[in-house]
XYZ file of N, CA and C in Angstrom:
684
model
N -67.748 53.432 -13.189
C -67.645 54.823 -12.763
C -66.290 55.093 -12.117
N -65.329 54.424 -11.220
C -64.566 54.194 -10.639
C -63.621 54.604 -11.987
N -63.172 54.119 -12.583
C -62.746 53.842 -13.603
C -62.459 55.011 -14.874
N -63.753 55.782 -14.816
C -63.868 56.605 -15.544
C -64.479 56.525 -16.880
N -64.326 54.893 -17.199
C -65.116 54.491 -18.246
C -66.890 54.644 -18.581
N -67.915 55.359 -17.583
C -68.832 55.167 -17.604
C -69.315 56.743 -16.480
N -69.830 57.605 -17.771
C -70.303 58.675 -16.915
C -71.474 59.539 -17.112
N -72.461 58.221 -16.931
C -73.848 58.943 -16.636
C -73.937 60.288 -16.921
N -74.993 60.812 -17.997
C -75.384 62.100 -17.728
C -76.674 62.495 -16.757
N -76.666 63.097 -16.021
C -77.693 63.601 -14.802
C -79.398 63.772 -15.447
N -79.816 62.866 -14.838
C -81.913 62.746 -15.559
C -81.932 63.778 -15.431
N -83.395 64.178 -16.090
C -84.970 65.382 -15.340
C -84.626 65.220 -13.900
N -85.243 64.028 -13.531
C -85.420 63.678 -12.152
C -84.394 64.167 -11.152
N -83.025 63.920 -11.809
C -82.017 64.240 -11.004
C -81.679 66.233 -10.406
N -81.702 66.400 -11.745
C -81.953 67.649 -12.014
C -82.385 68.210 -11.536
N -83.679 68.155 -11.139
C -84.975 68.755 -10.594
C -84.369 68.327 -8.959
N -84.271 67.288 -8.840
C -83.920 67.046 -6.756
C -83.170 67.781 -6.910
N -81.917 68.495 -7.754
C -80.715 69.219 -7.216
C -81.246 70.473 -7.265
N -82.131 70.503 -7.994
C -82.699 72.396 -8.025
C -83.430 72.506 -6.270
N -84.410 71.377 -6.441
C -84.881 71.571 -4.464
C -83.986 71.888 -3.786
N -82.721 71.042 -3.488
C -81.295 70.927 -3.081
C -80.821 72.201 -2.979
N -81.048 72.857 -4.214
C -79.983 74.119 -4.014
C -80.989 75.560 -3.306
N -82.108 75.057 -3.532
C -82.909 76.031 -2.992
C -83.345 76.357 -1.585
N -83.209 75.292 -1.346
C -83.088 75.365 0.008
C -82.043 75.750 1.154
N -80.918 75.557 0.211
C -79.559 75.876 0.455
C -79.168 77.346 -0.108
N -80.337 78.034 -0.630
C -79.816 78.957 -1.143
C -79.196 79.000 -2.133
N -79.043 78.888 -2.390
C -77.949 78.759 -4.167
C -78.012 78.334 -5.424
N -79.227 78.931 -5.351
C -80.130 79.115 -6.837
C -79.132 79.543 -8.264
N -78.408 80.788 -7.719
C -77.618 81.805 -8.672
C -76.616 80.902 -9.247
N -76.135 80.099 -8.472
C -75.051 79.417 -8.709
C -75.430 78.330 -9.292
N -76.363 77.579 -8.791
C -77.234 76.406 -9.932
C -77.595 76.684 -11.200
N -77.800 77.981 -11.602
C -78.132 78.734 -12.631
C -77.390 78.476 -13.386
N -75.968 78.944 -13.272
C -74.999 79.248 -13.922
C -74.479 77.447 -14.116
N -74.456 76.890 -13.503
C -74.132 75.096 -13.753
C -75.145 74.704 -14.515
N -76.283 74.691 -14.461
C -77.260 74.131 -15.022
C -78.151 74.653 -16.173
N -77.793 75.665 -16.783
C -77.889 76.319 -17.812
C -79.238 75.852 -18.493
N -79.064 74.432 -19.177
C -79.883 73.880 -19.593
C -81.460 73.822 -18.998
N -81.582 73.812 -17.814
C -82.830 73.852 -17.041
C -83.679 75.451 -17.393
N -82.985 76.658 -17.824
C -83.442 77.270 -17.852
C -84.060 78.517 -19.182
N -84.780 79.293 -19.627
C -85.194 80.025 -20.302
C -83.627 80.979 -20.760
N -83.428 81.049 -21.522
C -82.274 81.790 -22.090
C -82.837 83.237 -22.423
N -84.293 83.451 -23.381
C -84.653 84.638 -24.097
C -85.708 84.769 -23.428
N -86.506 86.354 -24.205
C -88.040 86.066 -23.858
C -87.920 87.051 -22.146
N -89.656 87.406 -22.323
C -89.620 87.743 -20.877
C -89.368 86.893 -19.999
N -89.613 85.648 -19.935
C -89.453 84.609 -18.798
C -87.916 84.150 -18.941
N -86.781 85.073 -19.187
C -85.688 84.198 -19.017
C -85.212 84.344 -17.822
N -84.536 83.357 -17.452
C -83.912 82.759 -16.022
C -85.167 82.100 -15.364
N -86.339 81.888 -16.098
C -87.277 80.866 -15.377
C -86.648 79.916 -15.608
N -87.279 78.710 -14.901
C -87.425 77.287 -15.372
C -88.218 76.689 -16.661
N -87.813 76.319 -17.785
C -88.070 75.418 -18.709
C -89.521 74.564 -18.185
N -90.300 74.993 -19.326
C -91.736 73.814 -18.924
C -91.373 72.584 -18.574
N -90.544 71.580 -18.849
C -89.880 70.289 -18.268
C -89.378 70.265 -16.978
N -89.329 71.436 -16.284
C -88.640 71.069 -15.327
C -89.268 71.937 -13.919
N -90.693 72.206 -14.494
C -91.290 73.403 -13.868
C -92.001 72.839 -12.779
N -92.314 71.398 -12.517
C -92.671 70.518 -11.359
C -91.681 70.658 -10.182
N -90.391 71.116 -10.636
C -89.596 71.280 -9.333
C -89.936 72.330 -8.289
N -90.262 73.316 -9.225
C -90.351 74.826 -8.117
C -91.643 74.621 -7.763
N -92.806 73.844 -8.265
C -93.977 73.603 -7.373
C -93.764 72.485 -6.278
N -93.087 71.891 -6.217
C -92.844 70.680 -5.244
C -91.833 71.810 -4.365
N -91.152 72.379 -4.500
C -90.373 73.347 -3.943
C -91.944 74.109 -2.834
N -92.558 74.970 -3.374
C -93.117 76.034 -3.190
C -94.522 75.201 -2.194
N -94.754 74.243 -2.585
C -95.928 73.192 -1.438
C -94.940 73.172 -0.711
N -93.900 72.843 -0.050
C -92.941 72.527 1.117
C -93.117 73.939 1.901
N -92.893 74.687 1.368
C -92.626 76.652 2.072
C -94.050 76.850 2.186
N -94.747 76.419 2.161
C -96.706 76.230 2.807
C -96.440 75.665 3.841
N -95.908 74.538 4.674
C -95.952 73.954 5.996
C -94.781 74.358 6.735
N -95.156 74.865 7.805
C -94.266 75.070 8.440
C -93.491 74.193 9.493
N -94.178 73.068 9.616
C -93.072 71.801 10.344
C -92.214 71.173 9.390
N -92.745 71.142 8.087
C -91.389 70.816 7.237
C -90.643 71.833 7.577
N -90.882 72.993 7.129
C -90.030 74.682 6.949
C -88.896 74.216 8.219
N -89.365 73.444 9.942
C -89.178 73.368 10.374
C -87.977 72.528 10.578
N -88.293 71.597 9.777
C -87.412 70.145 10.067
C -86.360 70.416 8.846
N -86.132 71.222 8.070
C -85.310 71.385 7.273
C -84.528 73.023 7.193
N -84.979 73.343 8.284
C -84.120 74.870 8.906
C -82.703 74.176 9.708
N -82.183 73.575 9.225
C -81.323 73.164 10.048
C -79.910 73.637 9.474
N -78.958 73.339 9.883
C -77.346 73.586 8.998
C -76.977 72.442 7.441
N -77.389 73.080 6.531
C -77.376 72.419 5.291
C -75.980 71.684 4.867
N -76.230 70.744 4.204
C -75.408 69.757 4.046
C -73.778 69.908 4.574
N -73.856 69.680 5.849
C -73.165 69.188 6.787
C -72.553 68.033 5.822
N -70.559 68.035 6.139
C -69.791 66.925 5.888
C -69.607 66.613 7.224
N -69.257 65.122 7.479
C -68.537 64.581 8.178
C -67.956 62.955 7.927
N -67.314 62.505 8.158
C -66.469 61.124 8.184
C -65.777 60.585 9.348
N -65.506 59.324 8.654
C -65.625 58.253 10.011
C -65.462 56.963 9.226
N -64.590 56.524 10.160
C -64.714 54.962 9.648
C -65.318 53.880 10.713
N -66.069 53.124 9.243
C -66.801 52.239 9.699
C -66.477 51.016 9.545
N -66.479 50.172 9.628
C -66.866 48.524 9.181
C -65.027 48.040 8.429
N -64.190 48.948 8.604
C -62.749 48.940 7.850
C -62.796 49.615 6.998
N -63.673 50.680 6.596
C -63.316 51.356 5.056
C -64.148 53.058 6.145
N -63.377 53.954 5.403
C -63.968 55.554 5.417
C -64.960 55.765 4.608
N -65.687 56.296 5.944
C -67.518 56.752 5.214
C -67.172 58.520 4.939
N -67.990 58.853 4.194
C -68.056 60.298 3.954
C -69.851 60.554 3.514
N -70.291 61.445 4.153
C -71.765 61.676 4.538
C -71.986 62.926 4.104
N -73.149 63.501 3.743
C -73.535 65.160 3.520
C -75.220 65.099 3.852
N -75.473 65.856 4.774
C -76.520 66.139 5.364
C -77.039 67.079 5.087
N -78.519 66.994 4.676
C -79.378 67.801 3.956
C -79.660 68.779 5.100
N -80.174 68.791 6.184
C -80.559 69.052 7.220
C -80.259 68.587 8.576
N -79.041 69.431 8.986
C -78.675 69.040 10.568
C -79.105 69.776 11.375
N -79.464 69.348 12.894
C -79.675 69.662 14.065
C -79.021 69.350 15.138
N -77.698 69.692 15.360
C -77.076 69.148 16.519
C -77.506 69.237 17.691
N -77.179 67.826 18.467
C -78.252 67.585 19.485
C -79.277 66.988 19.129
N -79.857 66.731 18.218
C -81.745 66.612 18.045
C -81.919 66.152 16.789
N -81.423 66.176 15.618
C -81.844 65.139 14.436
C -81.423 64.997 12.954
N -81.425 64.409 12.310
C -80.645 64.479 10.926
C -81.906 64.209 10.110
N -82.200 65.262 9.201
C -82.944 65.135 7.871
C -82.632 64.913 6.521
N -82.934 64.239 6.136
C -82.905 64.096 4.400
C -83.706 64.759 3.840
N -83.694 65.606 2.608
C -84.863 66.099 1.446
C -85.043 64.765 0.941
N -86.169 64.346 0.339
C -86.317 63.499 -0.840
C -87.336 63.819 -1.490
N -86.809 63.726 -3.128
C -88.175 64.252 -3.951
C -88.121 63.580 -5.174
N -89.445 62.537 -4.555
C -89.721 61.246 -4.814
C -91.107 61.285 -6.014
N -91.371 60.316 -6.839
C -92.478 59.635 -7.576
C -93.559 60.240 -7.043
N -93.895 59.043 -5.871
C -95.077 59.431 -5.440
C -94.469 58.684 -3.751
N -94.939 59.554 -2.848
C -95.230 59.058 -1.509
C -95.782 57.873 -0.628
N -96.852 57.432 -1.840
C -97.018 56.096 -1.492
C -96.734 55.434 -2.250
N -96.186 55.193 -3.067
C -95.766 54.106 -3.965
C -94.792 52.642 -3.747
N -95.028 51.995 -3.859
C -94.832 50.282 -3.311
C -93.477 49.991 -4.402
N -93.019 49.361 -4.217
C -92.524 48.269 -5.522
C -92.094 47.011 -4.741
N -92.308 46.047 -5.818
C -92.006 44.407 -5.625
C -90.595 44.284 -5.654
N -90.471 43.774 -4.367
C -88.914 43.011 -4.612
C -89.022 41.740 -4.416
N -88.495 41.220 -5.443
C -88.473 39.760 -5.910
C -87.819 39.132 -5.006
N -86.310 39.175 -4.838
C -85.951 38.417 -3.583
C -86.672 38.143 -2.037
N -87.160 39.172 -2.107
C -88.052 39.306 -0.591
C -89.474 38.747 -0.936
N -89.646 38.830 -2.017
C -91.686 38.378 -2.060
C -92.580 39.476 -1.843
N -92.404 40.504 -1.101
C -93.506 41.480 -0.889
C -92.947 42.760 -1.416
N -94.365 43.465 -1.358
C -94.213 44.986 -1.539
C -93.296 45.665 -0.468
N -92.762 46.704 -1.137
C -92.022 47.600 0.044
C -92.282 49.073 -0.355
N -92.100 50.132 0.938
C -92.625 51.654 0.624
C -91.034 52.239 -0.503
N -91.128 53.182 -0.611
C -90.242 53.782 -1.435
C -88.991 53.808 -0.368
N -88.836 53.929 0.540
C -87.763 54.123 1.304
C -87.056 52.928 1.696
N -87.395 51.890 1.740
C -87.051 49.947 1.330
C -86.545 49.811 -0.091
N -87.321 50.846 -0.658
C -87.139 50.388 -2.265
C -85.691 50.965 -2.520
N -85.551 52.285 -2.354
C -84.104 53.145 -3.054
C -83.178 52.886 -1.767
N -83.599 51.898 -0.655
C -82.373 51.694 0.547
C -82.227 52.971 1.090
N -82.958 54.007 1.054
C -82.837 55.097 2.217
C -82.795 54.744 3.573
N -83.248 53.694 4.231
C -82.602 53.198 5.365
C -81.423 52.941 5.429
N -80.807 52.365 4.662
C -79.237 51.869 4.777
C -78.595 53.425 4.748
N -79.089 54.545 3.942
C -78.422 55.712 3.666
C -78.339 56.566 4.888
N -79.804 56.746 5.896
C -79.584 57.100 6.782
C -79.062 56.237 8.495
N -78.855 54.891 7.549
C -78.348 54.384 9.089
C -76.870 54.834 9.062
N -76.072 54.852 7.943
C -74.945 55.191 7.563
C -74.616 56.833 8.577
N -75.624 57.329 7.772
C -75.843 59.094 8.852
C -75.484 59.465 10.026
N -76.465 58.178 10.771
C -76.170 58.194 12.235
C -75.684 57.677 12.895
N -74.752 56.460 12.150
C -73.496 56.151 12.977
C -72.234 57.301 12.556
N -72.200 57.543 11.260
C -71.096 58.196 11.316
C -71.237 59.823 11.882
N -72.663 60.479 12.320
C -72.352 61.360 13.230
C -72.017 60.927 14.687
N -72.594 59.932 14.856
C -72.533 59.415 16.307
C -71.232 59.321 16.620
N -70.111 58.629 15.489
C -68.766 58.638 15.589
C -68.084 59.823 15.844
N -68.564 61.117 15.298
C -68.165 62.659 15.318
C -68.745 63.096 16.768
N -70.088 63.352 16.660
C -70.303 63.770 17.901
C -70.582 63.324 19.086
N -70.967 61.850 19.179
C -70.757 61.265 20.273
C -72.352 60.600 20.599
N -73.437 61.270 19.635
C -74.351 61.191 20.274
C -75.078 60.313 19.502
N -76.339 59.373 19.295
C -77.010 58.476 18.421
C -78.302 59.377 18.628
N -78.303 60.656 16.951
C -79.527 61.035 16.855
C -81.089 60.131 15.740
N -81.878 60.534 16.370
C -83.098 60.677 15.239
C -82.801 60.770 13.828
N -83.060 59.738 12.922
C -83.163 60.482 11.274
C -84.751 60.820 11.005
N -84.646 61.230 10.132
C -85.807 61.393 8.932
C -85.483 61.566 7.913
N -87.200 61.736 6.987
C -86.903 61.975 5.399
C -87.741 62.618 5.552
N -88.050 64.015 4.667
C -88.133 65.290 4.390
C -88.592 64.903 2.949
N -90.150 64.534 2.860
C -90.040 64.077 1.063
C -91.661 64.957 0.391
N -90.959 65.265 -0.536
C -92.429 66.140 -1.575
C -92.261 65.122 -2.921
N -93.462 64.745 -3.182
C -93.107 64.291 -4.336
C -93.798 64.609 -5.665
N -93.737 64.002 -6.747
C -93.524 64.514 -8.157
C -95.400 64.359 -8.738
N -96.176 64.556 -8.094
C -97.550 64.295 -8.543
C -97.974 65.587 -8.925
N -98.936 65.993 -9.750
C -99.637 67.358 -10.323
C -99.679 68.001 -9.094
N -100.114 67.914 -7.733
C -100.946 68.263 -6.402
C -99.540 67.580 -5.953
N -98.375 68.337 -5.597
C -97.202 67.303 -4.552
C -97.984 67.104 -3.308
N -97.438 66.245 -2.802
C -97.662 65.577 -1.739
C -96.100 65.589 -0.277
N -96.016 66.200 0.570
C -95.444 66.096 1.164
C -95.638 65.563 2.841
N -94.688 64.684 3.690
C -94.395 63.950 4.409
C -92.874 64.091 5.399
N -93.002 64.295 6.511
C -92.095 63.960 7.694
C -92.385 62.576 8.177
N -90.853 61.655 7.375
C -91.295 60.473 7.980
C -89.832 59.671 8.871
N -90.153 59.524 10.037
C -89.546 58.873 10.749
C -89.017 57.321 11.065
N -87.785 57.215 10.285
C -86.976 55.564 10.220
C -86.646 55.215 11.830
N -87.658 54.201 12.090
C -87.589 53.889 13.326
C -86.269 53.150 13.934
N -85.170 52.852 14.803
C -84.427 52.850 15.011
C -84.230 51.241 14.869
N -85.177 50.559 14.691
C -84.451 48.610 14.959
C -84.572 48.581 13.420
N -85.157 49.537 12.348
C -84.872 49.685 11.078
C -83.392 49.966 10.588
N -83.277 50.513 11.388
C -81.924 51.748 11.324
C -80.599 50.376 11.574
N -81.095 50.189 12.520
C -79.821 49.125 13.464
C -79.926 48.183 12.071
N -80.837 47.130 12.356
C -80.737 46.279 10.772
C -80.451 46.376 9.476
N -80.909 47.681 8.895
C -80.214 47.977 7.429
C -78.451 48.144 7.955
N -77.790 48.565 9.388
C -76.494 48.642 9.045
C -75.923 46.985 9.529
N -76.631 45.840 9.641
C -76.740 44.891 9.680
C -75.830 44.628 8.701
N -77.330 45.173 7.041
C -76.933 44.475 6.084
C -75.597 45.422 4.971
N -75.031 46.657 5.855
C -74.235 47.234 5.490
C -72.711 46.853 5.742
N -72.544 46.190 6.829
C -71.219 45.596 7.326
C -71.111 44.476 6.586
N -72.381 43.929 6.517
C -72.266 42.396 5.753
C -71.929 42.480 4.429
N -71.398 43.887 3.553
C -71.227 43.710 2.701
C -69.580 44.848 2.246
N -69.346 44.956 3.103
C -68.639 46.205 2.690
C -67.295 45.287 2.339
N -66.818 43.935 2.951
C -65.823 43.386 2.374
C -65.678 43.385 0.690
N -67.077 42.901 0.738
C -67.334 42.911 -1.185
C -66.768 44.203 -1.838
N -67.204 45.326 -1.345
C -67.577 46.151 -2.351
C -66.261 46.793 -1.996
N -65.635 46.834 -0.530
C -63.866 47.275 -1.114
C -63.340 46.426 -2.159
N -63.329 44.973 -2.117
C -62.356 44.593 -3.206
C -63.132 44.431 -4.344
N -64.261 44.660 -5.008
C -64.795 45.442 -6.174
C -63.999 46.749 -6.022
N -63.860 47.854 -5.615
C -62.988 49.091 -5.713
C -61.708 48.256 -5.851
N -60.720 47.818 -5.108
C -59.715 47.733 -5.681
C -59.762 46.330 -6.678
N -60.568 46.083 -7.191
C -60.148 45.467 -8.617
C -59.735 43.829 -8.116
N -60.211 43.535 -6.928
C -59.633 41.868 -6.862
C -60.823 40.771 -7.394
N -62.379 41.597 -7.646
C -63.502 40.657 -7.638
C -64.085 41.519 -8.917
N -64.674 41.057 -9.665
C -65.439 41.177 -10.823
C -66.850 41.517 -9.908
N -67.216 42.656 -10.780
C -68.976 43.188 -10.107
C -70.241 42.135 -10.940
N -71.008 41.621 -10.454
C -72.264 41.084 -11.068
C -73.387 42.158 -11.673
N -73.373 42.281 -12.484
C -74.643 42.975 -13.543
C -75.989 42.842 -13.013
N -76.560 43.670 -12.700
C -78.117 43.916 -12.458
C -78.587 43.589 -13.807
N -78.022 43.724 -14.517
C -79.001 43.760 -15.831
C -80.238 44.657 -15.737
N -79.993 46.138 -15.298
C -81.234 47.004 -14.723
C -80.365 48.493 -15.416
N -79.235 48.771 -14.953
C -79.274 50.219 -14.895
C -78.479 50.193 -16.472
N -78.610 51.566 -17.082
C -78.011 52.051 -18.137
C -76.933 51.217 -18.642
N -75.668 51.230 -17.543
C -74.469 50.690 -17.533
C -74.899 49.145 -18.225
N -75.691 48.415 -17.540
C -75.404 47.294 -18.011
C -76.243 46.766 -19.125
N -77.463 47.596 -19.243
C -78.096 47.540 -20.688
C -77.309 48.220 -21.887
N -76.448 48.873 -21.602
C -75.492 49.057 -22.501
C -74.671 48.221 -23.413
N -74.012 47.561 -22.485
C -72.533 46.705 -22.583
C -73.375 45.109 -22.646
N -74.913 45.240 -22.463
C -75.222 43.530 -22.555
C -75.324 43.199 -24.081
N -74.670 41.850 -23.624
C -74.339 40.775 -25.123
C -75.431 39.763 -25.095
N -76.243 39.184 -26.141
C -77.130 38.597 -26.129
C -75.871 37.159 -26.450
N -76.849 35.901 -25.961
C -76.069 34.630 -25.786
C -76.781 34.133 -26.147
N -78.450 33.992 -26.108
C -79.617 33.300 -27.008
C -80.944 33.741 -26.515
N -82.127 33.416 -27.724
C -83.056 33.945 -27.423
C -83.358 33.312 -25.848
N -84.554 34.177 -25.580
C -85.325 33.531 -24.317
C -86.601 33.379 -24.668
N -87.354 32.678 -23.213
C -89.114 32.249 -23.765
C -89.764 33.791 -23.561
N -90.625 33.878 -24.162
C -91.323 34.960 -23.377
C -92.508 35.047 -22.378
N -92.163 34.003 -22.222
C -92.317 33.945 -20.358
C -91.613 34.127 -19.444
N -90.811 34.804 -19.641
C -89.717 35.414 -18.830
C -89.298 36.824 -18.590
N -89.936 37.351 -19.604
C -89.934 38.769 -20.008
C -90.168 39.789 -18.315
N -91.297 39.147 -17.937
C -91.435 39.845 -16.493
C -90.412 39.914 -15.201
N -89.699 38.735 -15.523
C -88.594 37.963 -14.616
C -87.510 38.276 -14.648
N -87.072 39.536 -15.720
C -85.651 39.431 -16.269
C -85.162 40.599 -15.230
């Protein structure tokens, strides 16, 4: 990506979080006009949403039913700020700020309870272990803390993608917070000199990118199939 060689086109999934994103932010009209594709062109229903993508404005529209979400996400919308951390410049955008009092994330997730196995670790973990939203919001609140001085509260702000959404105010407890930026310093040497080009990146063998560009070298057993 760096590079330019490799440029993802944006999922459903993605799509749909940026439509929440903009709606909340107001700026529907303008998503409109970028996102073209998401929407009805002819017909009485034009400028709706496309049957594919019509789970967004209901996961949207269950959120504007509670009013402590309504609450926790009335805040000053995606807020920039930066700061350096660990030897390299962070740059942050906040879904929901509260100066003084707390930093929110939207997330609009699978499902709310949903687990996945991580192999290195051995156990199940919630969705917020799984996509490293801890590491994302420990990042948050040091680098506001660096701006404003103060070490607030995060959360996540999450509706997710089920027939019946399901929504949640959930609170990343702070020795969570401290430890994921544990494992954030412990790595940031790496991943500057991956950016400047002194270390070769290791392949997940997981995302697009590298199921792409993978070269087969020989069969395998298929007992391994689960393992790969």
């Amino acid at each position: 990506k760096l590079k330019g060689e490799y440029c993802p086109e944006p999922t459903k999934d993605m799509l749909m979080g940026s439509y929440i994103d903009a709606a909340y932010e107001g700026t529907i009209e303008e998503f409109k006009i970028n996102h073209s594709e998401m929407f009805l062109t002819s017909g009485k229903n034009a400028g709706s949403l496309k049957a594919d993508f019509q789970k967004a404005q209901l996961a949207y529209d269950r959120t504007q039913k509670d009013e402590l979400f309504k609450l926790y996400m009335s805040g000053e919308k995606q807020v920039i700020m930066t700061a350096e951390l660990f030897g390299a410049m962070w740059k942050i955008k906040m879904d929901s700020f509260h100066p003084d009092k707390c930093i929110v994330d939207l997330k609009y997730i699978k499902d709310i309870h949903d687990r996945a196995w991580i192999k290195d670790l051995g156990y199940f973990v919630n969705f917020i272990e799984a996509w490293g939203y801890d590491f994302q919001l420990a990042i948050y609140q040091l680098v506001a803390e660096k701006v404003m001085g103060k070490k607030l509260p995060c959360y996540i702000a999450a509706v997710d993608k089920k027939t019946t959404p399901e929504i949640e105010l959930i609170q990343i407890n702070q020795m969570q917070l401290d430890a994921a930026l544990i494992g954030v310093e412990s790595n940031v040497k790496r991943i500057l000199e991956l950016k400047e080009g002194k270390i070769e990146p290791d392949k997940c063998n997981i995302c697009n990118y590298c199921i792409e560009t993978k070269v087969l070298t020989s069969p395998i057993d298929s007992s391994s199939l689960i393992e790969i």
